[in-house]
CSV table of C-alpha atoms and ligand atoms in Angstrom, one decimal:
chain,number,residue,atom,x,y,z
K,10,MET,CA,13.9,14.2,4.6
K,11,THR,CA,12.0,12.2,2.0
K,12,THR,CA,10.3,9.1,3.4
K,13,ARG,CA,10.2,6.2,0.9
K,14,ILE,CA,7.0,4.2,1.3
K,15,LEU,CA,6.0,0.9,-0.3
K,16,ALA,CA,2.3,-0.1,-0.2
K,17,VAL,CA,1.7,-3.9,-0.5
K,18,CYS,CA,-1.3,-6.1,-1.1
K,19,LEU,CA,-1.8,-9.4,-2.8
K,20,GLY,CA,-2.4,-8.6,-6.5
K,21,ASN,CA,-1.1,-5.0,-6.7
K,22,ILE,CA,-4.2,-4.2,-8.8
K,23,CYS,CA,-6.7,-2.9,-6.2
K,24,ARG,CA,-5.7,-1.9,-2.7
K,25,SER,CA,-2.0,-1.0,-2.9
K,26,PRO,CA,-2.2,1.0,-6.1
K,27,THR,CA,-5.1,2.9,-4.6
K,28,ALA,CA,-3.0,3.4,-1.4
K,29,GLU,CA,0.0,4.6,-3.6
K,30,ALA,CA,-2.1,7.3,-5.3
K,31,VAL,CA,-3.9,8.4,-2.1
K,32,LEU,CA,-0.6,8.6,-0.1
K,33,ARG,CA,0.9,10.7,-2.9
K,34,ALA,CA,-2.1,13.1,-2.9
K,35,GLU,CA,-2.3,13.4,0.9
K,36,ALA,CA,1.5,14.1,1.1
K,37,ALA,CA,1.3,16.7,-1.5
K,38,ARG,CA,-1.7,18.3,0.2
K,39,ALA,CA,0.2,18.3,3.6
K,40,GLY,CA,3.6,19.4,2.1
K,41,VAL,CA,5.3,16.2,3.2
K,42,SER,CA,8.1,14.8,1.1
K,43,VAL,CA,7.5,11.1,0.2
K,44,GLU,CA,8.4,8.7,-2.6
K,45,VAL,CA,5.6,6.1,-2.9
K,46,ASP,CA,5.5,2.8,-4.8
K,47,SER,CA,3.3,-0.3,-4.5
K,48,ALA,CA,3.7,-4.0,-5.1
K,49,GLY,CA,2.0,-7.3,-4.6
K,50,THR,CA,3.2,-10.4,-2.7
K,51,SER,CA,1.9,-12.6,-5.6
K,52,ASP,CA,3.1,-12.7,-9.2
K,53,TRP,CA,-0.4,-13.0,-10.5
K,54,HIS,CA,-0.8,-9.6,-12.2
K,55,ILE,CA,2.7,-8.5,-13.0
K,56,GLY,CA,2.7,-5.7,-15.6
K,57,LYS,CA,-1.0,-5.2,-15.5
K,58,ALA,CA,-2.9,-1.9,-15.0
K,59,PRO,CA,-5.0,-1.6,-11.8
K,60,TYR,CA,-8.4,-3.3,-11.8
K,61,GLY,CA,-11.0,-1.2,-13.7
K,62,HIS,CA,-13.5,-0.8,-10.8
K,63,ALA,CA,-10.6,0.4,-8.5
K,64,VAL,CA,-9.5,2.9,-11.2
K,65,SER,CA,-13.0,4.3,-11.7
K,66,ALA,CA,-13.8,4.5,-7.9
K,67,ALA,CA,-10.5,6.3,-7.3
K,68,ALA,CA,-11.1,8.6,-10.3
K,69,LYS,CA,-14.4,9.8,-8.7
K,70,ARG,CA,-12.4,11.0,-5.7
K,71,GLY,CA,-9.7,12.6,-7.9
K,72,TYR,CA,-7.0,9.9,-7.8
K,73,ASP,CA,-5.5,8.8,-11.1
K,74,LEU,CA,-4.3,5.2,-11.1
K,75,THR,CA,-4.1,4.8,-14.9
K,76,ALA,CA,-0.3,5.0,-15.2
K,77,LEU,CA,0.4,2.4,-12.5
K,78,ARG,CA,1.5,-1.2,-13.4
K,79,ALA,CA,1.6,-4.2,-11.0
K,80,ARG,CA,4.9,-5.6,-9.8
K,81,GLN,CA,5.9,-8.2,-7.2
K,82,VAL,CA,7.7,-7.4,-4.0
K,83,ARG,CA,11.5,-8.1,-4.3
K,84,PRO,CA,14.1,-8.6,-1.6
K,85,GLU,CA,15.8,-5.2,-2.4
K,86,ASP,CA,12.6,-3.4,-1.4
K,87,PHE,CA,13.4,-4.0,2.2
K,88,ALA,CA,16.6,-1.9,1.8
K,89,GLU,CA,15.3,0.6,-0.7
K,90,PHE,CA,12.2,1.7,1.3
K,91,ASP,CA,11.9,3.3,4.8
K,92,LEU,CA,8.5,1.9,5.5
K,93,ILE,CA,6.6,-1.1,4.1
K,94,LEU,CA,2.8,-1.0,4.5
K,95,ALA,CA,0.8,-4.2,4.4
K,96,MET,CA,-2.9,-3.8,3.4
K,97,ASP,CA,-3.9,-6.9,5.4
K,98,VAL,CA,-2.6,-9.4,8.0
K,99,ASP,CA,-1.9,-12.2,5.5
K,100,ASN,CA,0.3,-9.9,3.4
K,101,ARG,CA,1.9,-8.6,6.5
K,102,ASN,CA,2.8,-12.1,7.5
K,103,ALA,CA,4.2,-12.9,4.0
K,104,LEU,CA,6.2,-9.7,4.1
K,105,VAL,CA,7.7,-10.4,7.6
K,106,ALA,CA,8.7,-13.9,6.3
K,107,MET,CA,10.3,-12.4,3.2
K,108,ARG,CA,12.1,-9.7,5.3
K,109,ASN,CA,13.5,-12.4,7.6
K,110,GLY,CA,14.9,-14.3,4.6
K,111,ALA,CA,16.0,-11.2,2.7
K,112,VAL,CA,18.3,-9.6,5.2
K,113,ARG,CA,21.1,-10.6,7.4
K,114,ASN,CA,23.2,-7.8,8.7
K,115,ALA,CA,21.4,-5.4,6.3
K,116,PRO,CA,19.1,-2.5,7.1
K,117,ALA,CA,15.5,-3.5,6.5
K,118,ALA,CA,12.4,-1.4,6.5
K,119,PRO,CA,9.8,-2.0,9.2
K,120,VAL,CA,6.7,-3.8,8.0
K,121,ARG,CA,3.5,-2.2,9.4
K,122,LEU,CA,-0.2,-2.8,8.9
K,123,PHE,CA,-1.5,0.2,7.0
K,124,LEU,CA,-4.6,0.4,9.2
K,125,ASP,CA,-2.5,0.9,12.2
K,126,PHE,CA,-2.4,4.5,11.0
K,127,ALA,CA,-6.2,4.9,10.5
K,128,GLU,CA,-7.6,6.5,13.6
K,129,GLY,CA,-10.6,4.5,14.9
K,130,ALA,CA,-10.5,1.8,12.2
K,131,PRO,CA,-12.3,-1.2,13.7
K,132,MET,CA,-10.3,-3.8,11.8
K,133,LEU,CA,-6.7,-4.7,11.1
K,134,SER,CA,-7.0,-5.4,7.4
K,135,VAL,CA,-8.3,-3.5,4.4
K,136,PRO,CA,-10.8,-6.1,3.0
K,137,ASP,CA,-10.0,-7.1,-0.5
K,138,PRO,CA,-12.5,-5.3,-2.8
K,139,TYR,CA,-11.7,-7.7,-5.6
K,140,TYR,CA,-13.9,-10.1,-3.5
K,141,SER,CA,-16.0,-7.8,-1.4
K,142,ARG,CA,-16.8,-5.4,-4.3
K,143,ASP,CA,-16.9,-2.6,-1.8
K,144,PHE,CA,-14.6,-0.1,-3.6
K,145,GLU,CA,-16.0,2.9,-1.7
K,146,GLY,CA,-15.4,1.3,1.7
K,147,THR,CA,-11.8,0.4,0.6
K,148,LEU,CA,-11.2,4.0,-0.4
K,149,ASP,CA,-12.6,5.3,2.9
K,150,LEU,CA,-10.2,3.1,4.9
K,151,ILE,CA,-7.2,3.9,2.7
K,152,GLU,CA,-7.9,7.6,2.9
K,153,ALA,CA,-8.1,7.4,6.7
K,154,ALA,CA,-4.9,5.5,7.0
K,155,ALA,CA,-3.1,7.8,4.6
K,156,ARG,CA,-4.2,10.9,6.5
K,157,GLY,CA,-3.0,9.3,9.8
K,158,LEU,CA,0.4,8.3,8.4
K,159,ILE,CA,1.1,11.6,6.6
K,160,ALA,CA,0.1,13.5,9.8
K,161,GLN,CA,2.7,11.5,11.7
K,162,LEU,CA,5.3,12.3,9.1
K,163,ALA,CA,4.4,15.9,9.1
K,164,GLN,CA,4.9,16.1,12.9
K,165,LYS,CA,8.4,14.5,12.6
K,166,ALA,CA,9.5,16.8,9.8
T,115,4NP,P1,-5.5,-6.6,-4.4
T,115,4NP,O1,-6.7,-7.4,-4.8
T,115,4NP,O2,-4.6,-7.6,-3.5
T,115,4NP,O3,-6.0,-5.5,-3.5
T,115,4NP,O4,-4.8,-6.2,-5.6
T,115,4NP,C1,-6.7,-8.7,-5.5
T,115,4NP,C2,-6.8,-8.7,-6.9
T,115,4NP,C3,-6.8,-9.8,-7.6
T,115,4NP,C4,-6.8,-11.0,-6.9
T,115,4NP,C5,-6.7,-11.0,-5.6
T,115,4NP,C6,-6.6,-9.9,-4.9
T,115,4NP,N1,-6.8,-12.3,-7.7
T,115,4NP,O5,-7.1,-13.3,-7.0
T,115,4NP,O6,-6.6,-12.3,-8.9
């Protein structure tokens, strides 16, 4: 079974495109079938490539973000994906509100905090590197969560 996963942050130019690429790489490494996309809760960067510092930090670890383009979360996403991953609590709350409005009597993907899957992560949210400038720390958290999630999916397969 293929699991369809949507990673979501605020701008869709730093954390969620990074999570998209890392999840894809981790799934390929583990032989787990996934379809991964990412989106933002805001409309601020629609159509834009990921932020340059996120692209270069990811590239140093072997992840290519260059083909990705930002889009906004849409109501259909709740039906078209199996799992929606929020990069932080604010975006989780925005997604839960959207999900409540988007679906009545329709199947809707669960919304989970991405860091729920990161073993031993001390926080709930991936801090926004656009403000923190800690692109390496962002990658460390995203890699840990991706490993945890893909390991769970591998066990279920
Ligand atoms: P992201 O980071 O949510 O991880 O993509 C951000 C990028 C840009 C802005 C906010 C967050 N911004 O305010 O433009």
